[in-house]
CSV table of C-alpha atoms in Angstrom, one decimal:
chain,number,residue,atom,x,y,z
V,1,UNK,CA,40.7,-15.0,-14.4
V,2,UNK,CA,39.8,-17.7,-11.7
V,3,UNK,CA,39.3,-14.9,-9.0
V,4,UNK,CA,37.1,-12.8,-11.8
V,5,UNK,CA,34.9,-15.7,-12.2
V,6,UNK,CA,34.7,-16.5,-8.9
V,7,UNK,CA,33.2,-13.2,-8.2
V,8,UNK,CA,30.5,-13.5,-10.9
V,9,UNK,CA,29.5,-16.6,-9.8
V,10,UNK,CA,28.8,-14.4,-6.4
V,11,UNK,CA,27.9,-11.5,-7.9
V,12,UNK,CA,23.8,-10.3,-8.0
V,13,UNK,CA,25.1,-8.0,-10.5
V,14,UNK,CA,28.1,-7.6,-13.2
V,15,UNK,CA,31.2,-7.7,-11.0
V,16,UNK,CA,34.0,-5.8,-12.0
V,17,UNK,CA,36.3,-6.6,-13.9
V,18,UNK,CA,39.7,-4.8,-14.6
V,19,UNK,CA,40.6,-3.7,-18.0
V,20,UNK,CA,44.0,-5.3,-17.3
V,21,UNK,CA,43.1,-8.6,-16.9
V,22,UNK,CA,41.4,-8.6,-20.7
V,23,UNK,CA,45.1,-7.7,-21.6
V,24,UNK,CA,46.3,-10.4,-19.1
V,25,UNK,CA,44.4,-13.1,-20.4
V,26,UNK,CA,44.9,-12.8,-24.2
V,27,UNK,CA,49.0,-12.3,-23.4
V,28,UNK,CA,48.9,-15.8,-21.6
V,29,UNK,CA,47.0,-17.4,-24.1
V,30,UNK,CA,49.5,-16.1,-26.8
V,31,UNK,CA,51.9,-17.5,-24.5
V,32,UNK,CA,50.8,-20.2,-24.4
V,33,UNK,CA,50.0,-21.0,-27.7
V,34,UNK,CA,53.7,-20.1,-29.2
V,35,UNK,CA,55.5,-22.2,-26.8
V,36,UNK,CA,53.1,-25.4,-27.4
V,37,UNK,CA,53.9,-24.3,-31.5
V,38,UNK,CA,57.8,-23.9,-30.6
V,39,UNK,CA,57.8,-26.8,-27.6
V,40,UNK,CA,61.0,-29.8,-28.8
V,41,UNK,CA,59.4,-32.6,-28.0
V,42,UNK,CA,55.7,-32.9,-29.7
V,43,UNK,CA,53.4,-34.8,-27.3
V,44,UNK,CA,55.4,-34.4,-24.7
V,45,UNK,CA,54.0,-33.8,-20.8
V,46,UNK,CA,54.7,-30.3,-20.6
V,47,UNK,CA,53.2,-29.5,-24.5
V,48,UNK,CA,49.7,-31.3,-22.9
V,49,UNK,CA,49.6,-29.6,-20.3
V,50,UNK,CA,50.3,-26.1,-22.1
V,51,UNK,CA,47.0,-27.5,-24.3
V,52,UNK,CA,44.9,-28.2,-21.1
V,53,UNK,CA,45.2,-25.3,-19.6
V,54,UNK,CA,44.5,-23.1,-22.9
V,55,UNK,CA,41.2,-25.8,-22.6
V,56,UNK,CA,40.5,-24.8,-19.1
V,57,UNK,CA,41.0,-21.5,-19.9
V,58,UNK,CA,38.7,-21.5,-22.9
V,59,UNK,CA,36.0,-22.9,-20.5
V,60,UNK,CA,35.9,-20.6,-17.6
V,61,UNK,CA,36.1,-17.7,-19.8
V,62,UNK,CA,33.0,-19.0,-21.8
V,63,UNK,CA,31.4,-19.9,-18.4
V,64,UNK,CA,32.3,-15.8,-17.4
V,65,UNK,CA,30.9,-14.7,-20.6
V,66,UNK,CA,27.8,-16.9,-20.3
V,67,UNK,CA,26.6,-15.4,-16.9
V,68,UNK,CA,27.7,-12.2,-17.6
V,69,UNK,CA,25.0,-12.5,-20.8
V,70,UNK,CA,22.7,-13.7,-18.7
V,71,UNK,CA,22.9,-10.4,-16.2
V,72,UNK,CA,22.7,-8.0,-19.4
V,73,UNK,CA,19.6,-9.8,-20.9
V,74,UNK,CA,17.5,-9.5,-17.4
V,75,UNK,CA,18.9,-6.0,-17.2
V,76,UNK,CA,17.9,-5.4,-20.5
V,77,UNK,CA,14.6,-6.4,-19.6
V,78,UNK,CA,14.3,-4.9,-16.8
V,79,UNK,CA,15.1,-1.7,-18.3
V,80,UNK,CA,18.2,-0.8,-15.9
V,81,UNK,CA,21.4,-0.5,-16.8
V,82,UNK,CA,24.1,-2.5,-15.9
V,83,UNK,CA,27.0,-1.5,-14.0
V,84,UNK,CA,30.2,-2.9,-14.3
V,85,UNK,CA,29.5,-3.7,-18.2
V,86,UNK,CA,32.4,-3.7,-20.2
V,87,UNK,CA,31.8,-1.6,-23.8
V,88,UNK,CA,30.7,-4.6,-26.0
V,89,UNK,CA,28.2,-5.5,-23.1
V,90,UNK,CA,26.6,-2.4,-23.1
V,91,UNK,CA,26.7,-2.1,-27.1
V,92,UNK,CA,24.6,-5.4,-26.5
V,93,UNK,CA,22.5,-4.3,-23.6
V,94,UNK,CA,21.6,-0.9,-26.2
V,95,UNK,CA,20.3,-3.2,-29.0
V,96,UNK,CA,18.7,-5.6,-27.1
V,97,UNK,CA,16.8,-2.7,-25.1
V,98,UNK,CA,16.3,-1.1,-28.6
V,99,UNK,CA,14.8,-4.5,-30.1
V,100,UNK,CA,13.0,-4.5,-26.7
V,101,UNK,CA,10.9,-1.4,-27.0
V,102,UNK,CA,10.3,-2.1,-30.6
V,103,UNK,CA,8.8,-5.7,-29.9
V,104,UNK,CA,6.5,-3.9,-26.6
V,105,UNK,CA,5.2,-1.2,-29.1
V,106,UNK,CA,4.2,-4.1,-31.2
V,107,UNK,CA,2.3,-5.9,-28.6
V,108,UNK,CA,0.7,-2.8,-26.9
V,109,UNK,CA,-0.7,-2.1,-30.6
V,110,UNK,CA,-1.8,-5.5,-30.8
V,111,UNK,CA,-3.4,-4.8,-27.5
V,112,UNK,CA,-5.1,-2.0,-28.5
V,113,UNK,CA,-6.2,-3.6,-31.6
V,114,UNK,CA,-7.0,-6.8,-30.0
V,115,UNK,CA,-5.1,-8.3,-33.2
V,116,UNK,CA,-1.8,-10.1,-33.0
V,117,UNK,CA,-2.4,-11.3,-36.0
V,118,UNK,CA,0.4,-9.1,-37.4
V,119,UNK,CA,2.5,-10.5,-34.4
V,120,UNK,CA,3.0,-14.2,-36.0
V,121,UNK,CA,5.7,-15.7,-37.4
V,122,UNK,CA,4.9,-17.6,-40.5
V,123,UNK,CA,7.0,-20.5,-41.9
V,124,UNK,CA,8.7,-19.7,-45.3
V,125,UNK,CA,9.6,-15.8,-44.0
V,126,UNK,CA,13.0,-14.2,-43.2
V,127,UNK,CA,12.8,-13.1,-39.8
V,128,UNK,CA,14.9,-9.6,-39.8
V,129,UNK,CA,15.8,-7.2,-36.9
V,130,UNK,CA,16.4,-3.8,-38.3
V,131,UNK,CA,19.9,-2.1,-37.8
V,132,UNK,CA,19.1,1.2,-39.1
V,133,UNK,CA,15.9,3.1,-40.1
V,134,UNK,CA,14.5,1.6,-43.6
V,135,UNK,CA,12.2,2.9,-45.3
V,136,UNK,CA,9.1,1.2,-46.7
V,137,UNK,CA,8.8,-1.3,-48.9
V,138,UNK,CA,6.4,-3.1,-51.5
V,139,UNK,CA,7.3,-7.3,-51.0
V,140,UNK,CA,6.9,-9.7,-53.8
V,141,UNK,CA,3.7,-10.5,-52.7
V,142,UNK,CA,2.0,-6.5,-53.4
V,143,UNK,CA,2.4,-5.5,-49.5
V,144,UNK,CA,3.5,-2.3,-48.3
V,145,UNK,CA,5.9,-2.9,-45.5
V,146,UNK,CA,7.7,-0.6,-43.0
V,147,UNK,CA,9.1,2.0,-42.8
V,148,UNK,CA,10.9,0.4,-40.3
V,149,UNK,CA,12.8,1.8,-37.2
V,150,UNK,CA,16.1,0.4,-35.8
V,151,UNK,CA,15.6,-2.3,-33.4
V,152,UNK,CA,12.4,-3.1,-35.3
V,153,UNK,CA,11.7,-7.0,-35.8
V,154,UNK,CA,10.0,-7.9,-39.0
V,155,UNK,CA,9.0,-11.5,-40.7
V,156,UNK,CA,9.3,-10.4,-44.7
V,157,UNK,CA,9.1,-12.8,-47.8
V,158,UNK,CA,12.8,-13.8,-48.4
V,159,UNK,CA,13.1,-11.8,-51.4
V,160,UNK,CA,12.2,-8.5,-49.2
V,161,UNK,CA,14.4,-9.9,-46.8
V,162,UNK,CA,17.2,-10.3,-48.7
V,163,UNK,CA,17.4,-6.4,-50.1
V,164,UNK,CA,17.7,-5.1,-46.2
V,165,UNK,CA,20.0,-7.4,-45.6
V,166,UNK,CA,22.2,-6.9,-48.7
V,167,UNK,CA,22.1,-3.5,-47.7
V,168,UNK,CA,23.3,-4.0,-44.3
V,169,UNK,CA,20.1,-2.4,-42.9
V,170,UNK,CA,19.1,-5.6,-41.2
V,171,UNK,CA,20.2,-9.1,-39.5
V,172,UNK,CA,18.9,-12.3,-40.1
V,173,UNK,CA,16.9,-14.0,-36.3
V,174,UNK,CA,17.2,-17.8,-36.5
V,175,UNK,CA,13.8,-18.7,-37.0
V,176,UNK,CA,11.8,-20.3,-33.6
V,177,UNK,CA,12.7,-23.5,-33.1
V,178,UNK,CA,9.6,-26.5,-32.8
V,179,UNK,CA,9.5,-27.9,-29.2
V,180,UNK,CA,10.5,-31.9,-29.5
């Protein structure tokens, strides 16, 4: 795992990493775990350091994962593809790029139209990203909304909200946070 992350720190792009050593490192963390569960003496030297090094372990993998997220955003806006992703990273690189084109259409319409007032975020709305195709719908304050595509972003009353998500059509985006 050490040598993997040492090659992403390196690495321009994704480097590669074998499909073995996902298998590798979730065996040695078992390991590890049911010998600090099973170990004779509790506390004892070789029990902490079983516990320190599932720590360091936690750590560089979250480092790994952190930089690799980092590459698949940029390439996501870029609009390339990554190489070397593994599947969940390209799964996230295909929604992002999805949410991606959605949000540009918005703003090239708001372009045209020399309106972003549609563009805003107000306070009190759910702010959804669409899943699936949905089709329109009439909000509790008389609005038609949508249809909506997947990968669209929408700020809907939190009733309208609640129905795509309860349907599993959308996900909830933390709302912007205030600069301090």
């Amino acid at each position: 795992m050490l040598r993997a992350h040492a090659e992403e720190v390196r690495s321009q792009g994704l480097a590669k990493v074998p499909e073995e050593l996902l298998d590798a490192i979730a065996a040695h963390a078992s390991s590890l775990r049911r010998a600090i569960r099973t170990a004779a003496e509790k506390g004892s030297v070789h029990q902490r350091l079983r516990e320190r090094e599932l720590e360091v372990m936690r750590r560089v993998l979250a480092d790994l994962l952190e930089r690799r997220l980092a590459k698949v955003v940029g390439a996501a806006l870029e609009g390339r593809v990554p190489e070397n992703a593994l599947l969940f990273e390209l799964q996230l690189y295909q929604e992002l790029r999805t949410a991606l084109d959605s949000y540009r259409d918005l703003m090239l319409q708001a372009v045209e139209d020399l309106d972003l007032r549609g563009c805003t975020y107000r306070r009190g709305q759910a702010l959804l990203v669409f899943m699936e195709d949905h089709p329109a719908v009439t909000d509790e304050e008389g609005r038609r909304r949508g249809p909506f595509r997947r990968g669209s972003i929408a700020s809907l009353p939190p009733v309208t909200a609640l129905l795509a998500l309860d349907a599993g059509k959308a996900r909830r985006i933390p709302p912007p946070r205030r600069p301090e």
